[in-house]
Amino acid sequence: METRIENPVIWRRLSVVAILLLAFSGLVWRAIDLQLNRGEFLQMEGNARFLRVMKVPAHRGKILDRNGYPLAISTPVDSVWANPHELHPKGARFNRLVTLLGLDGRQLRRELEARKDREFVFLKRQLDPGLAERVMALGIDGVYLQREYRRYYPMGEVAAHVVGFTNVDDTGQEGIELAFEDRLKGTSGSKRVLRDRTGQSVADVEPIRAPKAGQDLVLSIDKRIQYLAYRTLLAAVKRNRARAGSAVVLDTRSGEVLAMVNQPSYNPNNRSDLVGSRFRNRAITDVFEPGSTAKPFTIAAALGSGRFGTDSLVDTSPGYLEVGKYLVKDIRNHGKIDLGTIVQKSSNVGASKIALALPPEELWQTFSRFGFGQVSGAGFPGEAAGVLNHYFEWGDVHKATLSYGYGISVTALQLARAYAAIANDGRLSPVTFEAANGKVKAARVISEEVALKLRRMLETVVTSGGTGTRAQLEGYRVAGKTGTVRKVTPSGYSEDRYVALFAGMAPMSSPRIVTVVVIDEPNAGDYYGGQVAAPAFAEITQGVLRLLGVAPDDRSLPLRQASATVPSRSVMERIQSALAQLKLPPERHAPEATR
Amino acid sequence: MKVLTLPQALPRALATEPTWIDRWDYGLLASALFLAGLGLVMVASASISIAAREVSDPLYFFWRQAAYLGFSLAIGAITLGVPTRIWQRLGPVLLVLGIVLLALVLLPGVGREVNGSTRWMKFGTLNLQPSEVMKVFLVIYLAGYLVRRTEEVRSRLGGFLKPVVLLSIIAALLLLEPDYGATVVLFATALGMMFLAGVPLMIFLVWVLVTVSFFACLMLAAPYRLERLMIFMNPWSDPYGSGFQLTQALIAIGRGEWFGVGLGASVQKLFYLPEAHTDFLFAVLAEELGLVGVVSVISLFAFIVIRAMQIGARAEKLGAPFCAYLAYGIGLLVALQSVINIGVNMGMLPTKGLTLPLMSYGGSSLVVSCLCIAILLRIDHELRAGP
């Protein structure tokens, strides 16, 4: 083979090969540098991009009624958020997103632009998980989901005022949700996750902190009683075209609130409903002058002072009494009457005369011991203490008006609590919204004997000749007091705006529950407590006693509950027609009847 | 079939003339097949999440690439039977065909625009990338030209300028797409071939100077282009903007360490690294298979390139200059393409849309790669058979 000297190719080829080999070696050298020497830095950079600490939201505790029915539960929902750095607010997919979320595209673009310097902007909170899935299926860069819990209130407006509600961040804002925030709220945990660039967690890397769920809370509220009270109050408020109303049912021994309802109410599941004063728990936040419902406490002071006995007679003629420039009036002249009759007929003159005969200190102490002018201790947010002026400030007029419930202001809950003390043999229990477990620390406010005397007087109110006959129950004896209060207006006491009240307890022989009904500004003709509030009281109390399975104590009537089996229709009808014919209930025989 | 034991087979191989079966470079073939196979596996791995999200079929890209590979192997097998003189004779025709295709792709309605570049033509469900085809056609034509005009090329400026003019036309067409990567590869390959063919050194150096100045002017005329081009020097200065793709690639490679995070376990392919299964396949490979995988792949490419140069040298020695230039050209093509792609992946070169031969997803690239390897094998086969 011939060797061509002029062939320049050998060195050229060698130099090309050398350059190429150098290039390949350079690649290997670079790979070693990147993978071994700078691996740590690059891995760190990588981790900063795809490892994220994710919040693990914790369940907020459930709120249950005393039998374990849920009043507030947390359900998982998804919130959609965006990173404005990564989300390009353009194109068909972005428009689909805007449509799915029901947002305004132009406004969203402006918002994203305004928050360019942030990495987190909520697009829409608390979506149904199904919808959230469809949003993520669009596969838009920079759009992410966050698991959250949304509060759901199965009883809706029925228990709204007691349970309250949380805000969108799952923090209690009103009611029990606010009062027991510390116990209900969970502590969210965190974990490290591996995310792909679309924001989907691909794998859990390590847990950092376990979430701690909030504690469940068992309330004293009984769902069934709550519902019954709500329905009854609603009907009463509607029937009387009233401005507002409240009803409270207390357990006399434990001080547990079995039901607390108000009108108007709102639906806590629909946030747009949260306007105006609808979500005020009037039974606790609104005060009113108790009127005649305060008379039993004047009588209690009288009996406790030793200056009066049940058979002491007070001359109420001529049906009015001048106190200073002020005239105290009765509906008519009751003449000389005993204390029980003062209560039964609701004599303002009688009550005033008693009050004027008592040392102011004793009168004040009795009212104060029953809890007026103080918060109930239930720890409910926004509770009003009411006003009970100190006796230093009293003159005769004040003393007289206090005796029949003016110049003092109370809440429905305070009134119920004070009546519960009469029911509970003179022991005042703290009010609680939690299911009571164990003994209740009750404070004695009047003697057992005085309490019993008061109850007997109060029973006469609902019997023939009393002001509250429409509070009578089937099968149970009832004690209670009506109240009809003129409302205070800027120009003095109103002539046509009233608060109708009824406070009472049952069964009379051993009271289990106290019910207070407040109807604010009845506007359909009737306005007396005995006409407007007493029927609602009766309906609620009757139902509660049946629900609680309390044994009837009034055997003077044929009882529907007497037979274990459900009576046939004809029997029911017979009983009802018999009741209708009776009109007036028979005398209830008590050994120490006051008259 | 009778199996021969070693003591039987050995004397026979020594004793007799090499048979047809023996006259193939099995090392080269095995290297190429290995790379193609590994490429298919890596395409599957790198594209699973992307495919699942975009076309709701995790294996969409895998099956397409598998089909392309089958088609490419068939083309390769046919090519093995095509004598090199056919290619020599077809050279000018192929060149014209290539230029026509390059021009066609620029016509509206014919070309398909992806990411701002019009590089693809649609044929049914298949996409043809004329720039890929042009590379191999130019190498074939140029090899023929260099043989026809050896003396002119080695002595006169004209012999050098003619292909340069041709090259400039092609480059202009490519720049219109635009496809800078292909332009660079074509230019460098052609220059390398002419250098190996013996273009006078002075002319060559002057020309290199002219070309470099031309590109430099192009850059300086538009500083933003330079800036964007130079981000590879320090991608961390803007990791969420212009440096995004490169920093993601570097992170992928850095995560690989010695043995990688394991096949299929790449995180960067989860939408962090754009073009994970095409231009940045190598970064995913580096992440999943580590330095071991990286060095293996680089070595195999280097081996193929060295083999091409060796075959070329042998052809020259045996007086088959067309085969020699063709082998050099293919060697340069494969070398430039793989070095630039891997260099881009590792942040040594400015980011260009170039595929990794034999491995990246894409039918045109795969067909052309297999064609090149098959031509190399054919040349070697012809050389073994003797002149």
Coordinates of C-alpha atoms in Angstrom, one line a residue, chain A residues 1 4 6-9 11-17 20-21 23-32 34-36 38-43 45-51 93 138-141 194-198 202, chain B residues 53 154 194-196 198-201 236 239-240 244 248 250-251 253-258 267-268 270-272 286 290-291 294-295 298 301-302 305-306 309 313 316-318 328 332 335 338-339 342-343 346-348:
Chain A
M1 CA 0.0 0.0 0.0
R4 CA 0.8 9.5 0.5
E6 CA 0.9 15.0 1.0
N7 CA -2.1 13.5 2.7
P8 CA -2.7 16.0 5.5
V9 CA -5.5 13.9 7.1
W11 CA -2.9 15.0 12.1
R12 CA -6.1 16.6 11.3
R13 CA -8.0 13.5 12.2
L14 CA -6.0 13.1 15.4
S15 CA -6.7 16.7 16.4
V16 CA -10.4 16.3 15.7
V17 CA -10.5 13.1 17.7
L20 CA -14.0 15.4 20.7
L21 CA -12.5 13.2 23.4
A23 CA -15.3 17.4 25.0
F24 CA -16.5 14.0 26.3
S25 CA -14.1 14.2 29.1
G26 CA -15.3 17.6 30.0
L27 CA -18.8 16.2 30.2
V28 CA -17.7 13.5 32.6
W29 CA -15.8 16.0 34.7
R30 CA -18.8 18.2 34.8
A31 CA -21.1 15.3 35.8
I32 CA -18.7 14.4 38.7
L34 CA -22.5 18.3 39.7
Q35 CA -23.4 14.9 41.1
L36 CA -20.7 14.5 43.7
R38 CA -22.3 20.2 44.3
G39 CA -24.9 17.5 44.9
E40 CA -25.6 18.8 48.4
F41 CA -26.3 22.4 47.2
L42 CA -28.4 21.2 44.3
Q43 CA -30.4 18.8 46.5
E45 CA -32.3 23.8 46.1
G46 CA -34.5 20.9 45.0
N47 CA -35.9 20.3 48.4
A48 CA -36.7 24.0 48.7
R49 CA -38.8 23.6 45.6
F50 CA -40.6 20.4 46.2
L51 CA -40.6 19.7 49.9
R93 CA -58.3 27.1 31.2
L138 CA -58.1 21.8 34.9
G139 CA -54.4 21.4 35.7
I140 CA -53.6 25.1 36.0
D141 CA -50.2 26.0 37.2
L194 CA -43.2 16.0 48.4
R195 CA -45.1 18.0 45.9
D196 CA -45.1 17.9 42.2
R197 CA -45.1 21.3 40.5
T198 CA -48.9 21.4 40.1
V202 CA -47.1 13.0 45.8
Chain B
R53 CA -51.8 14.6 32.9
R154 CA -7.5 21.4 -1.0
M194 CA -14.0 20.0 5.2
F195 CA -11.2 20.4 7.7
L196 CA -10.7 16.6 7.6
G198 CA -7.8 19.0 3.8
V199 CA -9.1 22.6 3.3
P200 CA -6.0 24.9 3.5
L201 CA -5.5 25.8 7.1
W236 CA -29.2 30.9 39.8
P239 CA -34.0 30.6 38.9
Y240 CA -37.7 31.3 38.4
F244 CA -35.8 28.1 35.4
Q248 CA -34.3 22.4 37.4
L250 CA -29.1 20.9 37.4
I251 CA -31.1 20.0 40.5
I253 CA -28.5 15.9 38.0
G254 CA -27.3 16.9 41.4
R255 CA -29.9 14.6 43.0
G256 CA -28.4 11.6 41.2
E257 CA -25.1 11.3 43.1
W258 CA -23.4 8.0 42.5
V267 CA -39.0 14.0 41.3
Q268 CA -37.9 16.6 38.8
L270 CA -43.1 15.7 38.1
F271 CA -43.6 18.9 36.0
Y272 CA -40.6 20.7 37.6
A286 CA -28.8 11.5 35.6
G290 CA -26.7 8.7 38.9
L291 CA -23.1 9.2 37.9
V294 CA -24.2 9.3 33.1
V295 CA -20.6 8.0 32.6
I298 CA -21.2 9.4 27.7
F301 CA -21.5 8.0 22.7
A302 CA -17.7 8.5 22.8
V305 CA -17.8 8.5 17.7
I306 CA -14.4 6.9 18.0
M309 CA -13.5 8.0 13.1
A313 CA -9.6 6.4 8.8
E316 CA -9.3 6.5 3.7
K317 CA -6.5 4.0 4.0
L318 CA -8.3 1.5 1.8
Y328 CA -16.3 11.3 9.6
L332 CA -19.1 14.5 13.9
A335 CA -20.5 13.8 18.6
S338 CA -24.7 14.4 21.9
V339 CA -22.0 16.7 23.4
I342 CA -25.5 16.7 27.4
G343 CA -23.6 20.0 27.7
M346 CA -25.4 20.1 32.5
G347 CA -25.3 23.9 32.1
M348 CA -22.1 24.0 30.2

